[in-house]
Amino acid sequence: MPDLSRFSRRKFLTTVGASATTAVFLKGCMGNPPSDTTTQQSPSSAPAVNVSGGDTPEITKIRLGFIPIVESAPLIVAKEKGFFAKYGMTGAEVSKQANWASARDNVVIGADAGGIDGGQWQMPMPHLITEGIITNGKKVPMYLLAQLVTQGNGIAISGKNTGKGIGLNIKDPDYIKAFEKTEGRKFKAAHTFPNVNQDFWIRYWFAASGIDPDKDIDLLAVPPAETVQGMRNGTMDAFSTGDPWPYRIVSDNIGFMSALTEQIWKCHPEEYLAIRADWVDKYPKAAKAVLKAVMEAQQWCDNPANRKELITIVSGRSYFNVPEKVITPPYEGKYILGDGKPNVDDFKKGPLYWQDDRGSVSYPYKSHDLWFLTETLRWNFHSGAIKDVDAAKKLIDRVNREDLWREAAKEAGVAAADIPTATSRGIETFFDGVKFDPEKPDAYLASLKIKRA
Ligand code: CA
């Protein structure tokens, strides 16, 4: 059993992979080590609460939803490695959600009525739920508390389209645009839920090569199993998806990867932790305890020495329920792209949970919320329910609680250098050279050739 107290207080200098040498400094949290770090199956087996001073949470239980994909690992690890219990959340539960729509419906219901208090979200679901935009008008204010992960997603293309130069740049956009003439149907692409990350990634990628995702192709939400079946039998052409699919698509001979999202936008924000605002307002110390546990889990996940154990934990029956060998390559940053593209083999190109080359992964930058909402304006999602950039900024100020992240980080003893000083990460650059300056979102919108705004 690892000695977490020693682990969490040490700086680790680790060599990553065989070639790349990367210093990963894991600055620890200050709480007391749990007496039992292996399993927390029920509150009765959890260690005694021993949180210093006035940090004792007002409540010890919370139910957090997760989707069984790599993005959810910090929540699962916080549970399985005893970090929730360490900070006093001895009754924290992580609850597998059937899909994004179920997660949304369950947070509207709330944990007291059999739903969830919060959990893992694609963006900008917390903002949309807050405004009642995707909940039939029912407004359930949410607080965004942390980013869970970066990268780990990609665009898969079916084998039928091999050899057509469909990569990060699409060499022959007319091949895709002419599909209706040549195939009797439009080029068909899928994501798992509309108007969120994976929809944004594939839209950005198509539009950068001059393909209008609303006009030149069919792009729709389809369950992953159905999408993959369609890719096998030649009725589905593209899939915007997350690990482990980018690996499986190639290893199972379904197709190839045109691009990884880390190539589209290096160190991009991916999924987030958000909890109902009424819960956080009622139990602010418990919210910070949850945050501290997730932060410690994120640091634990990023330590290469822990990846093997991480894979064992998340692949388990209650979680991803997949063979370990399926998620091992993506967790090592190993991707076979296929269709003549060079393979990727770089730990830092796989999912990262605590820090990446741009700094903090965990801290929820308001500038990233603004990109997601600006992109929402770009595609005129939700018939203009979010009116303009100013309305977006006001909504972000209500939903994004980076202040709680900072407080929790300080209380947990996270090094000052690991706590961003600004709510903006600054200018973001995409693979096609387009820049998003969070100070000038309207200029970004104006610069885009394909848009509905
Ligand atoms: Ca994702």
GROMACS .gro file of C-alpha atoms and ligand atoms in nm:
model
  454
    1MET     CA    1   0.000   0.000   0.000
    2PRO     CA    2   0.151   0.338  -0.093
    3ASP     CA    3   0.228   0.579   0.186
    4LEU     CA    4   0.017   0.873   0.078
    5SER     CA    5   0.142   1.108   0.345
    6ARG     CA    6   0.494   1.070   0.217
    7PHE     CA    7   0.378   1.084  -0.143
    8SER     CA    8   0.170   1.394  -0.103
    9ARG     CA    9   0.443   1.593   0.068
   10ARG     CA   10   0.725   1.509  -0.166
   11LYS     CA   11   0.827   1.665  -0.489
   12PHE     CA   12   0.853   1.403  -0.756
   13LEU     CA   13   1.104   1.441  -1.034
   14THR     CA   14   1.013   1.182  -1.287
   15THR     CA   15   1.143   1.081  -1.623
   16VAL     CA   16   0.854   1.041  -1.861
   17GLY     CA   17   0.873   0.771  -2.123
   18ALA     CA   18   1.187   0.654  -2.291
   19SER     CA   19   1.273   0.972  -2.481
   20ALA     CA   20   1.099   1.275  -2.341
   21THR     CA   21   1.230   1.396  -2.010
   22THR     CA   22   0.976   1.600  -1.825
   23ALA     CA   23   0.985   1.732  -1.475
   24VAL     CA   24   0.655   1.668  -1.305
   25PHE     CA   25   0.634   1.840  -0.972
   26LEU     CA   26   0.354   1.718  -0.760
   27LYS     CA   27   0.294   1.955  -0.480
   28GLY     CA   28   0.098   1.789  -0.211
   29CYS     CA   29  -0.199   1.856   0.000
   30MET     CA   30  -0.155   1.895   0.373
   31GLY     CA   31  -0.432   1.682   0.517
   32ASN     CA   32  -0.386   1.373   0.726
   33PRO     CA   33  -0.334   1.042   0.549
   34PRO     CA   34  -0.629   0.804   0.554
   35SER     CA   35  -0.590   0.493   0.763
   36ASP     CA   36  -0.709   0.276   0.478
   37THR     CA   37  -0.626   0.386   0.125
   38THR     CA   38  -0.735   0.081  -0.069
   39THR     CA   39  -1.112   0.078  -0.076
   40GLN     CA   40  -1.393   0.294   0.052
   41GLN     CA   41  -1.685   0.071  -0.032
   42SER     CA   42  -1.916   0.205   0.232
   43PRO     CA   43  -1.913   0.489   0.482
   44SER     CA   44  -1.868   0.238   0.764
   45SER     CA   45  -1.532   0.122   0.627
   46ALA     CA   46  -1.409   0.476   0.571
   47PRO     CA   47  -1.141   0.623   0.795
   48ALA     CA   48  -1.230   0.860   1.075
   49VAL     CA   49  -1.266   1.222   0.977
   50ASN     CA   50  -0.962   1.414   1.090
   51VAL     CA   51  -0.958   1.749   0.919
   52SER     CA   52  -0.777   2.033   1.085
   53GLY     CA   53  -0.943   2.335   1.244
   54GLY     CA   54  -1.248   2.490   1.084
   55ASP     CA   55  -1.230   2.290   0.763
   56THR     CA   56  -1.466   2.016   0.880
   57PRO     CA   57  -1.730   1.974   0.608
   58GLU     CA   58  -2.091   2.048   0.700
   59ILE     CA   59  -2.198   1.719   0.540
   60THR     CA   60  -2.001   1.404   0.462
   61LYS     CA   61  -2.196   1.277   0.162
   62ILE     CA   62  -2.231   1.385  -0.197
   63ARG     CA   63  -2.329   1.195  -0.511
   64LEU     CA   64  -2.128   1.282  -0.822
   65GLY     CA   65  -2.216   1.153  -1.166
   66PHE     CA   66  -1.955   1.033  -1.410
   67ILE     CA   67  -1.943   0.902  -1.766
   68PRO     CA   68  -1.707   0.600  -1.808
   69ILE     CA   69  -1.440   0.776  -2.016
   70VAL     CA   70  -1.091   0.898  -1.922
   71GLU     CA   71  -1.223   1.243  -1.827
   72SER     CA   72  -1.383   1.102  -1.512
   73ALA     CA   73  -1.065   0.949  -1.367
   74PRO     CA   74  -1.007   1.215  -1.096
   75LEU     CA   75  -1.354   1.150  -0.949
   76ILE     CA   76  -1.303   0.773  -0.950
   77VAL     CA   77  -0.952   0.803  -0.805
   78ALA     CA   78  -1.068   1.045  -0.534
   79LYS     CA   79  -1.312   0.775  -0.428
   80GLU     CA   80  -1.094   0.466  -0.469
   81LYS     CA   81  -0.771   0.609  -0.322
   82GLY     CA   82  -0.953   0.752  -0.022
   83PHE     CA   83  -0.900   1.120  -0.101
   84PHE     CA   84  -1.268   1.209  -0.051
   85ALA     CA   85  -1.255   1.039   0.288
   86LYS     CA   86  -0.924   1.205   0.375
   87TYR     CA   87  -1.091   1.547   0.353
   88GLY     CA   88  -1.395   1.436   0.550
   89MET     CA   89  -1.627   1.336   0.263
   90THR     CA   90  -1.658   0.982   0.394
   91GLY     CA   91  -1.993   0.928   0.225
   92ALA     CA   92  -1.895   1.057  -0.122
   93GLU     CA   93  -2.037   0.841  -0.401
   94VAL     CA   94  -1.951   0.835  -0.768
   95SER     CA   95  -2.242   0.726  -0.981
   96LYS     CA   96  -2.213   0.595  -1.337
   97GLN     CA   97  -2.443   0.782  -1.578
   98ALA     CA   98  -2.584   0.609  -1.885
   99ASN     CA   99  -2.515   0.913  -2.105
  100TRP     CA  100  -2.497   1.294  -2.095
  101ALA     CA  101  -2.874   1.335  -2.112
  102SER     CA  102  -2.912   1.112  -1.804
  103ALA     CA  103  -2.650   1.312  -1.616
  104ARG     CA  104  -2.835   1.632  -1.703
  105ASP     CA  105  -3.172   1.489  -1.595
  106ASN     CA  106  -3.024   1.347  -1.274
  107VAL     CA  107  -2.874   1.679  -1.165
  108VAL     CA  108  -3.209   1.848  -1.220
  109ILE     CA  109  -3.367   1.584  -0.992
  110GLY     CA  110  -3.093   1.623  -0.727
  111ALA     CA  111  -2.940   1.355  -0.501
  112ASP     CA  112  -3.211   1.379  -0.235
  113ALA     CA  113  -3.464   1.258  -0.492
  114GLY     CA  114  -3.240   0.982  -0.630
  115GLY     CA  115  -3.041   1.191  -0.879
  116ILE     CA  116  -2.699   1.350  -0.837
  117ASP     CA  117  -2.559   1.667  -0.676
  118GLY     CA  118  -2.318   1.729  -0.963
  119GLY     CA  119  -2.025   1.562  -1.132
  120GLN     CA  120  -1.854   1.552  -1.470
  121TRP     CA  121  -1.970   1.775  -1.756
  122GLN     CA  122  -1.889   1.866  -2.109
  123MET     CA  123  -1.890   2.240  -2.172
  124PRO     CA  124  -2.090   2.453  -2.144
  125MET     CA  125  -2.347   2.215  -1.988
  126PRO     CA  126  -2.326   2.379  -1.641
  127HIS     CA  127  -2.400   2.719  -1.796
  128LEU     CA  128  -2.685   2.582  -2.008
  129ILE     CA  129  -2.843   2.398  -1.712
  130THR     CA  130  -2.809   2.714  -1.501
  131GLU     CA  131  -3.012   2.903  -1.761
  132GLY     CA  132  -3.264   2.623  -1.820
  133ILE     CA  133  -3.156   2.611  -2.186
  134ILE     CA  134  -3.123   2.231  -2.206
  135THR     CA  135  -3.364   2.145  -1.924
  136ASN     CA  136  -3.701   2.245  -2.070
  137GLY     CA  137  -3.675   2.587  -1.913
  138LYS     CA  138  -3.609   2.458  -1.563
  139LYS     CA  139  -3.320   2.668  -1.429
  140VAL     CA  140  -3.089   2.476  -1.198
  141PRO     CA  141  -2.801   2.708  -1.107
  142MET     CA  142  -2.467   2.525  -1.118
  143TYR     CA  143  -2.117   2.616  -1.003
  144LEU     CA  144  -1.817   2.522  -1.212
  145LEU     CA  145  -1.541   2.423  -0.967
  146ALA     CA  146  -1.253   2.261  -1.156
  147GLN     CA  147  -1.140   2.138  -1.492
  148LEU     CA  148  -1.093   1.761  -1.481
  149VAL     CA  149  -0.865   1.691  -1.777
  150THR     CA  150  -0.710   1.817  -2.097
  151GLN     CA  151  -0.673   1.645  -2.439
  152GLY     CA  152  -0.761   1.274  -2.480
  153ASN     CA  153  -1.019   1.327  -2.755
  154GLY     CA  154  -1.002   1.297  -3.130
  155ILE     CA  155  -1.174   1.269  -3.468
  156ALA     CA  156  -1.214   0.916  -3.603
  157ILE     CA  157  -1.287   0.844  -3.972
  158SER     CA  158  -1.429   0.520  -4.106
  159GLY     CA  159  -1.214   0.283  -4.310
  160LYS     CA  160  -1.428   0.354  -4.619
  161ASN     CA  161  -1.256   0.697  -4.641
  162THR     CA  162  -0.898   0.570  -4.621
  163GLY     CA  163  -0.644   0.722  -4.862
  164LYS     CA  164  -0.836   1.046  -4.921
  165GLY     CA  165  -0.595   1.275  -4.737
  166ILE     CA  166  -0.827   1.331  -4.440
  167GLY     CA  167  -0.586   1.443  -4.168
  168LEU     CA  168  -0.552   1.742  -3.941
  169ASN     CA  169  -0.591   1.939  -4.262
  170ILE     CA  170  -0.839   1.794  -4.511
  171LYS     CA  171  -0.647   1.786  -4.840
  172ASP     CA  172  -0.950   1.754  -5.066
  173PRO     CA  173  -1.258   1.914  -4.904
  174ASP     CA  174  -1.448   1.854  -5.230
  175TYR     CA  175  -1.428   1.477  -5.172
  176ILE     CA  176  -1.643   1.530  -4.861
  177LYS     CA  177  -1.865   1.801  -5.012
  178ALA     CA  178  -1.935   1.584  -5.320
  179PHE     CA  179  -2.058   1.290  -5.113
  180GLU     CA  180  -2.424   1.350  -5.192
  181LYS     CA  181  -2.346   1.321  -5.566
  182THR     CA  182  -2.108   1.028  -5.543
  183GLU     CA  183  -2.267   0.830  -5.257
  184GLY     CA  184  -2.632   0.936  -5.265
  185ARG     CA  185  -2.606   1.069  -4.911
  186LYS     CA  186  -2.410   1.337  -4.731
  187PHE     CA  187  -2.084   1.262  -4.548
  188LYS     CA  188  -2.216   1.159  -4.205
  189ALA     CA  189  -2.051   1.255  -3.877
  190ALA     CA  190  -2.148   1.195  -3.515
  191HIS     CA  191  -2.083   1.314  -3.165
  192THR     CA  192  -2.244   1.195  -2.840
  193PHE     CA  193  -2.432   1.509  -2.731
  194PRO     CA  194  -2.514   1.827  -2.922
  195ASN     CA  195  -2.366   2.172  -2.864
  196VAL     CA  196  -2.084   2.066  -2.630
  197ASN     CA  197  -1.708   1.986  -2.650
  198GLN     CA  198  -1.707   1.699  -2.896
  199ASP     CA  199  -1.950   1.884  -3.123
  200PHE     CA  200  -1.725   2.192  -3.102
  201TRP     CA  201  -1.406   1.995  -3.178
  202ILE     CA  202  -1.539   1.834  -3.496
  203ARG     CA  203  -1.706   2.156  -3.615
  204TYR     CA  204  -1.386   2.352  -3.563
  205TRP     CA  205  -1.186   2.087  -3.749
  206PHE     CA  206  -1.424   2.068  -4.049
  207ALA     CA  207  -1.464   2.446  -4.076
  208ALA     CA  208  -1.087   2.504  -4.067
  209SER     CA  209  -1.066   2.314  -4.398
  210GLY     CA  210  -1.357   2.502  -4.553
  211ILE     CA  211  -1.629   2.245  -4.485
  212ASP     CA  212  -1.948   2.389  -4.337
  213PRO     CA  213  -2.065   2.143  -4.069
  214ASP     CA  214  -2.426   2.264  -4.101
  215LYS     CA  215  -2.448   2.258  -4.481
  216ASP     CA  216  -2.186   2.033  -4.640
  217ILE     CA  217  -2.230   1.726  -4.417
  218ASP     CA  218  -2.477   1.560  -4.179
  219LEU     CA  219  -2.361   1.606  -3.820
  220LEU     CA  220  -2.572   1.460  -3.541
  221ALA     CA  221  -2.576   1.310  -3.192
  222VAL     CA  222  -2.564   0.929  -3.202
  223PRO     CA  223  -2.489   0.677  -2.924
  224PRO     CA  224  -2.125   0.552  -2.952
  225ALA     CA  225  -2.215   0.186  -3.013
  226GLU     CA  226  -2.443   0.282  -3.303
  227THR     CA  227  -2.179   0.515  -3.446
  228VAL     CA  228  -1.913   0.247  -3.437
  229GLN     CA  229  -2.147  -0.006  -3.599
  230GLY     CA  230  -2.221   0.250  -3.872
  231MET     CA  231  -1.849   0.306  -3.925
  232ARG     CA  232  -1.798  -0.068  -3.962
  233ASN     CA  233  -2.072  -0.112  -4.218
  234GLY     CA  234  -1.998   0.206  -4.413
  235THR     CA  235  -2.303   0.417  -4.322
  236MET     CA  236  -2.119   0.649  -4.080
  237ASP     CA  237  -1.806   0.840  -4.178
  238ALA     CA  238  -1.676   1.033  -3.879
  239PHE     CA  239  -1.694   1.026  -3.500
  240SER     CA  240  -1.584   1.298  -3.259
  241THR     CA  241  -1.492   1.096  -2.956
  242GLY     CA  242  -1.278   1.045  -2.647
  243ASP     CA  243  -1.037   0.783  -2.521
  244PRO     CA  244  -1.037   0.489  -2.543
  245TRP     CA  245  -1.219   0.515  -2.879
  246PRO     CA  246  -0.938   0.699  -3.062
  247TYR     CA  247  -0.724   0.393  -2.988
  248ARG     CA  248  -0.993   0.130  -3.049
  249ILE     CA  249  -1.103   0.270  -3.383
  250VAL     CA  250  -0.764   0.176  -3.527
  251SER     CA  251  -0.693  -0.136  -3.322
  252ASP     CA  252  -1.037  -0.282  -3.401
  253ASN     CA  253  -0.996  -0.202  -3.775
  254ILE     CA  254  -1.293   0.033  -3.782
  255GLY     CA  255  -1.104   0.320  -3.940
  256PHE     CA  256  -0.835   0.576  -3.863
  257MET     CA  257  -0.782   0.895  -3.668
  258SER     CA  258  -0.776   1.214  -3.873
  259ALA     CA  259  -0.665   1.422  -3.576
  260LEU     CA  260  -0.626   1.420  -3.201
  261THR     CA  261  -0.777   1.717  -3.022
  262GLU     CA  262  -0.434   1.798  -2.876
  263GLN     CA  263  -0.329   1.862  -3.238
  264ILE     CA  264  -0.633   2.083  -3.302
  265TRP     CA  265  -0.578   2.289  -2.985
  266LYS     CA  266  -0.279   2.192  -2.774
  267CYS     CA  267  -0.355   2.175  -2.400
  268HIS     CA  268  -0.722   2.254  -2.464
  269PRO     CA  269  -0.977   2.254  -2.182
  270GLU     CA  270  -1.183   1.933  -2.185
  271GLU     CA  271  -1.438   1.826  -1.921
  272TYR     CA  272  -1.523   1.983  -1.585
  273LEU     CA  273  -1.643   1.927  -1.230
  274ALA     CA  274  -1.960   2.124  -1.154
  275ILE     CA  275  -2.207   2.092  -0.867
  276ARG     CA  276  -2.552   2.238  -0.804
  277ALA     CA  277  -2.517   2.590  -0.665
  278ASP     CA  278  -2.774   2.525  -0.390
  279TRP     CA  279  -2.560   2.237  -0.260
  280VAL     CA  280  -2.238   2.443  -0.266
  281ASP     CA  281  -2.406   2.745  -0.104
  282LYS     CA  282  -2.542   2.523   0.174
  283TYR     CA  283  -2.219   2.326   0.225
  284PRO     CA  284  -1.927   2.551   0.123
  285LYS     CA  285  -1.671   2.363   0.334
  286ALA     CA  286  -1.784   2.031   0.192
  287ALA     CA  287  -1.752   2.177  -0.160
  288LYS     CA  288  -1.394   2.273  -0.084
  289ALA     CA  289  -1.330   1.929   0.066
  290VAL     CA  290  -1.452   1.775  -0.261
  291LEU     CA  291  -1.224   2.010  -0.453
  292LYS     CA  292  -0.921   1.923  -0.239
  293ALA     CA  293  -0.986   1.553  -0.292
  294VAL     CA  294  -1.020   1.599  -0.669
  295MET     CA  295  -0.703   1.811  -0.681
  296GLU     CA  296  -0.507   1.545  -0.495
  297ALA     CA  297  -0.650   1.281  -0.726
  298GLN     CA  298  -0.545   1.486  -1.030
  299GLN     CA  299  -0.190   1.512  -0.898
  300TRP     CA  300  -0.191   1.140  -0.830
  301CYS     CA  301  -0.316   1.065  -1.183
  302ASP     CA  302  -0.041   1.274  -1.346
  303ASN     CA  303   0.240   1.089  -1.172
  304PRO     CA  304   0.363   0.841  -1.436
  305ALA     CA  305   0.451   0.600  -1.154
  306ASN     CA  306   0.078   0.573  -1.078
  307ARG     CA  307  -0.052   0.520  -1.432
  308LYS     CA  308  -0.051   0.143  -1.411
  309GLU     CA  309  -0.258   0.149  -1.093
  310LEU     CA  310  -0.480   0.421  -1.242
  311ILE     CA  311  -0.551   0.194  -1.540
  312THR     CA  312  -0.634  -0.096  -1.307
  313ILE     CA  313  -0.871   0.121  -1.103
  314VAL     CA  314  -1.066   0.287  -1.386
  315SER     CA  315  -1.093  -0.023  -1.604
  316GLY     CA  316  -1.277  -0.204  -1.322
  317ARG     CA  317  -1.634  -0.334  -1.353
  318SER     CA  318  -1.796  -0.045  -1.163
  319TYR     CA  319  -1.617   0.208  -1.375
  320PHE     CA  320  -1.516   0.180  -1.743
  321ASN     CA  321  -1.560  -0.199  -1.745
  322VAL     CA  322  -1.306  -0.251  -2.026
  323PRO     CA  323  -0.993  -0.467  -2.052
  324GLU     CA  324  -0.686  -0.285  -1.919
  325LYS     CA  325  -0.509  -0.329  -2.252
  326VAL     CA  326  -0.770  -0.112  -2.425
  327ILE     CA  327  -0.696   0.198  -2.219
  328THR     CA  328  -0.324   0.144  -2.159
  329PRO     CA  329  -0.197   0.297  -2.488
  330PRO     CA  330  -0.397   0.623  -2.461
  331TYR     CA  331  -0.295   0.658  -2.098
  332GLU     CA  332   0.067   0.632  -2.212
  333GLY     CA  333   0.008   0.891  -2.487
  334LYS     CA  334   0.044   0.621  -2.754
  335TYR     CA  335  -0.188   0.658  -3.053
  336ILE     CA  336  -0.178   0.481  -3.386
  337LEU     CA  337  -0.344   0.733  -3.618
  338GLY     CA  338  -0.348   0.512  -3.927
  339ASP     CA  339  -0.399   0.609  -4.292
  340GLY     CA  340  -0.028   0.682  -4.336
  341LYS     CA  341   0.006   0.925  -4.049
  342PRO     CA  342   0.296   0.895  -3.806
  343ASN     CA  343   0.219   0.735  -3.473
  344VAL     CA  344   0.207   0.944  -3.157
  345ASP     CA  345   0.415   0.830  -2.861
  346ASP     CA  346   0.440   1.103  -2.600
  347PHE     CA  347   0.304   1.081  -2.246
  348LYS     CA  348   0.225   1.453  -2.256
  349LYS     CA  349  -0.004   1.410  -2.558
  350GLY     CA  350  -0.237   1.181  -2.369
  351PRO     CA  351  -0.486   1.298  -2.106
  352LEU     CA  352  -0.334   1.519  -1.835
  353TYR     CA  353  -0.518   1.598  -1.515
  354TRP     CA  354  -0.317   1.842  -1.301
  355GLN     CA  355  -0.066   2.024  -1.518
  356ASP     CA  356   0.019   2.052  -1.884
  357ASP     CA  357   0.261   2.264  -2.087
  358ARG     CA  358   0.042   2.572  -2.032
  359GLY     CA  359   0.030   2.531  -1.653
  360SER     CA  360  -0.271   2.434  -1.443
  361VAL     CA  361  -0.519   2.187  -1.590
  362SER     CA  362  -0.736   2.181  -1.278
  363TYR     CA  363  -0.794   2.555  -1.239
  364PRO     CA  364  -1.114   2.660  -1.423
  365TYR     CA  365  -1.007   2.958  -1.637
  366LYS     CA  366  -1.293   3.194  -1.714
  367SER     CA  367  -1.126   3.257  -2.050
  368HIS     CA  368  -1.201   2.896  -2.142
  369ASP     CA  369  -1.568   2.924  -2.044
  370LEU     CA  370  -1.572   3.229  -2.270
  371TRP     CA  371  -1.434   3.032  -2.566
  372PHE     CA  372  -1.705   2.766  -2.525
  373LEU     CA  373  -1.976   3.030  -2.509
  374THR     CA  374  -1.825   3.231  -2.797
  375GLU     CA  375  -1.827   2.912  -3.003
  376THR     CA  376  -2.191   2.868  -2.896
  377LEU     CA  377  -2.256   3.211  -3.050
  378ARG     CA  378  -2.052   3.118  -3.358
  379TRP     CA  379  -2.287   2.831  -3.441
  380ASN     CA  380  -2.601   3.005  -3.314
  381PHE     CA  381  -2.682   2.719  -3.082
  382HIS     CA  382  -3.002   2.741  -2.871
  383SER     CA  383  -3.162   3.000  -3.105
  384GLY     CA  384  -2.980   3.288  -2.945
  385ALA     CA  385  -3.074   3.202  -2.584
  386ILE     CA  386  -2.730   3.337  -2.501
  387LYS     CA  387  -2.752   3.671  -2.675
  388ASP     CA  388  -2.399   3.800  -2.715
  389VAL     CA  389  -2.051   3.812  -2.566
  390ASP     CA  390  -2.162   4.041  -2.283
  391ALA     CA  391  -2.442   3.803  -2.183
  392ALA     CA  392  -2.191   3.519  -2.196
  393LYS     CA  393  -1.953   3.702  -1.963
  394LYS     CA  394  -2.230   3.773  -1.712
  395LEU     CA  395  -2.332   3.407  -1.713
  396ILE     CA  396  -1.970   3.299  -1.662
  397ASP     CA  397  -1.939   3.530  -1.360
  398ARG     CA  398  -2.238   3.354  -1.204
  399VAL     CA  399  -2.133   2.997  -1.282
  400ASN     CA  400  -1.752   2.991  -1.264
  401ARG     CA  401  -1.630   2.967  -0.903
  402GLU     CA  402  -1.257   2.986  -0.959
  403ASP     CA  403  -1.250   3.171  -0.625
  404LEU     CA  404  -1.348   2.848  -0.447
  405TRP     CA  405  -1.079   2.658  -0.640
  406ARG     CA  406  -0.818   2.909  -0.519
  407GLU     CA  407  -0.936   2.888  -0.157
  408ALA     CA  408  -0.936   2.510  -0.164
  409ALA     CA  409  -0.591   2.502  -0.326
  410LYS     CA  410  -0.446   2.734  -0.062
  411GLU     CA  411  -0.605   2.539   0.223
  412ALA     CA  412  -0.469   2.216   0.075
  413GLY     CA  413  -0.117   2.355   0.062
  414VAL     CA  414  -0.086   2.368  -0.317
  415ALA     CA  415   0.228   2.566  -0.403
  416ALA     CA  416   0.163   2.930  -0.494
  417ALA     CA  417   0.335   2.869  -0.830
  418ASP     CA  418   0.063   2.616  -0.916
  419ILE     CA  419  -0.223   2.860  -0.848
  420PRO     CA  420  -0.285   3.081  -1.154
  421THR     CA  421  -0.287   3.452  -1.077
  422ALA     CA  422  -0.532   3.551  -1.353
  423THR     CA  423  -0.875   3.423  -1.455
  424SER     CA  424  -0.756   3.422  -1.817
  425ARG     CA  425  -0.497   3.185  -1.964
  426GLY     CA  426  -0.438   3.447  -2.231
  427ILE     CA  427  -0.442   3.410  -2.608
  428GLU     CA  428  -0.520   3.062  -2.744
  429THR     CA  429  -0.388   2.948  -3.083
  430PHE     CA  430  -0.552   2.676  -3.294
  431PHE     CA  431  -0.384   2.449  -3.548
  432ASP     CA  432  -0.497   2.664  -3.841
  433GLY     CA  433  -0.331   2.973  -3.693
  434VAL     CA  434  -0.660   3.130  -3.574
  435LYS     CA  435  -0.621   3.300  -3.238
  436PHE     CA  436  -0.877   3.348  -2.963
  437ASP     CA  437  -0.797   3.653  -2.752
  438PRO     CA  438  -1.030   3.640  -2.449
  439GLU     CA  439  -1.009   4.020  -2.437
  440LYS     CA  440  -1.152   4.034  -2.791
  441PRO     CA  441  -1.400   3.751  -2.847
  442ASP     CA  442  -1.586   3.959  -3.108
  443ALA     CA  443  -1.266   3.991  -3.312
  444TYR     CA  444  -1.230   3.611  -3.301
  445LEU     CA  445  -1.588   3.571  -3.425
  446ALA     CA  446  -1.527   3.825  -3.701
  447SER     CA  447  -1.211   3.638  -3.810
  448LEU     CA  448  -1.393   3.310  -3.871
  449LYS     CA  449  -1.501   3.237  -4.229
  450ILE     CA  450  -1.763   2.970  -4.156
  451LYS     CA  451  -2.015   3.066  -3.888
  452ARG     CA  452  -2.382   3.129  -3.825
  453ALA     CA  453  -2.329   3.437  -3.606
  454CA      CA  454  -1.466   1.459  -2.393
   0.00000   0.00000   0.00000
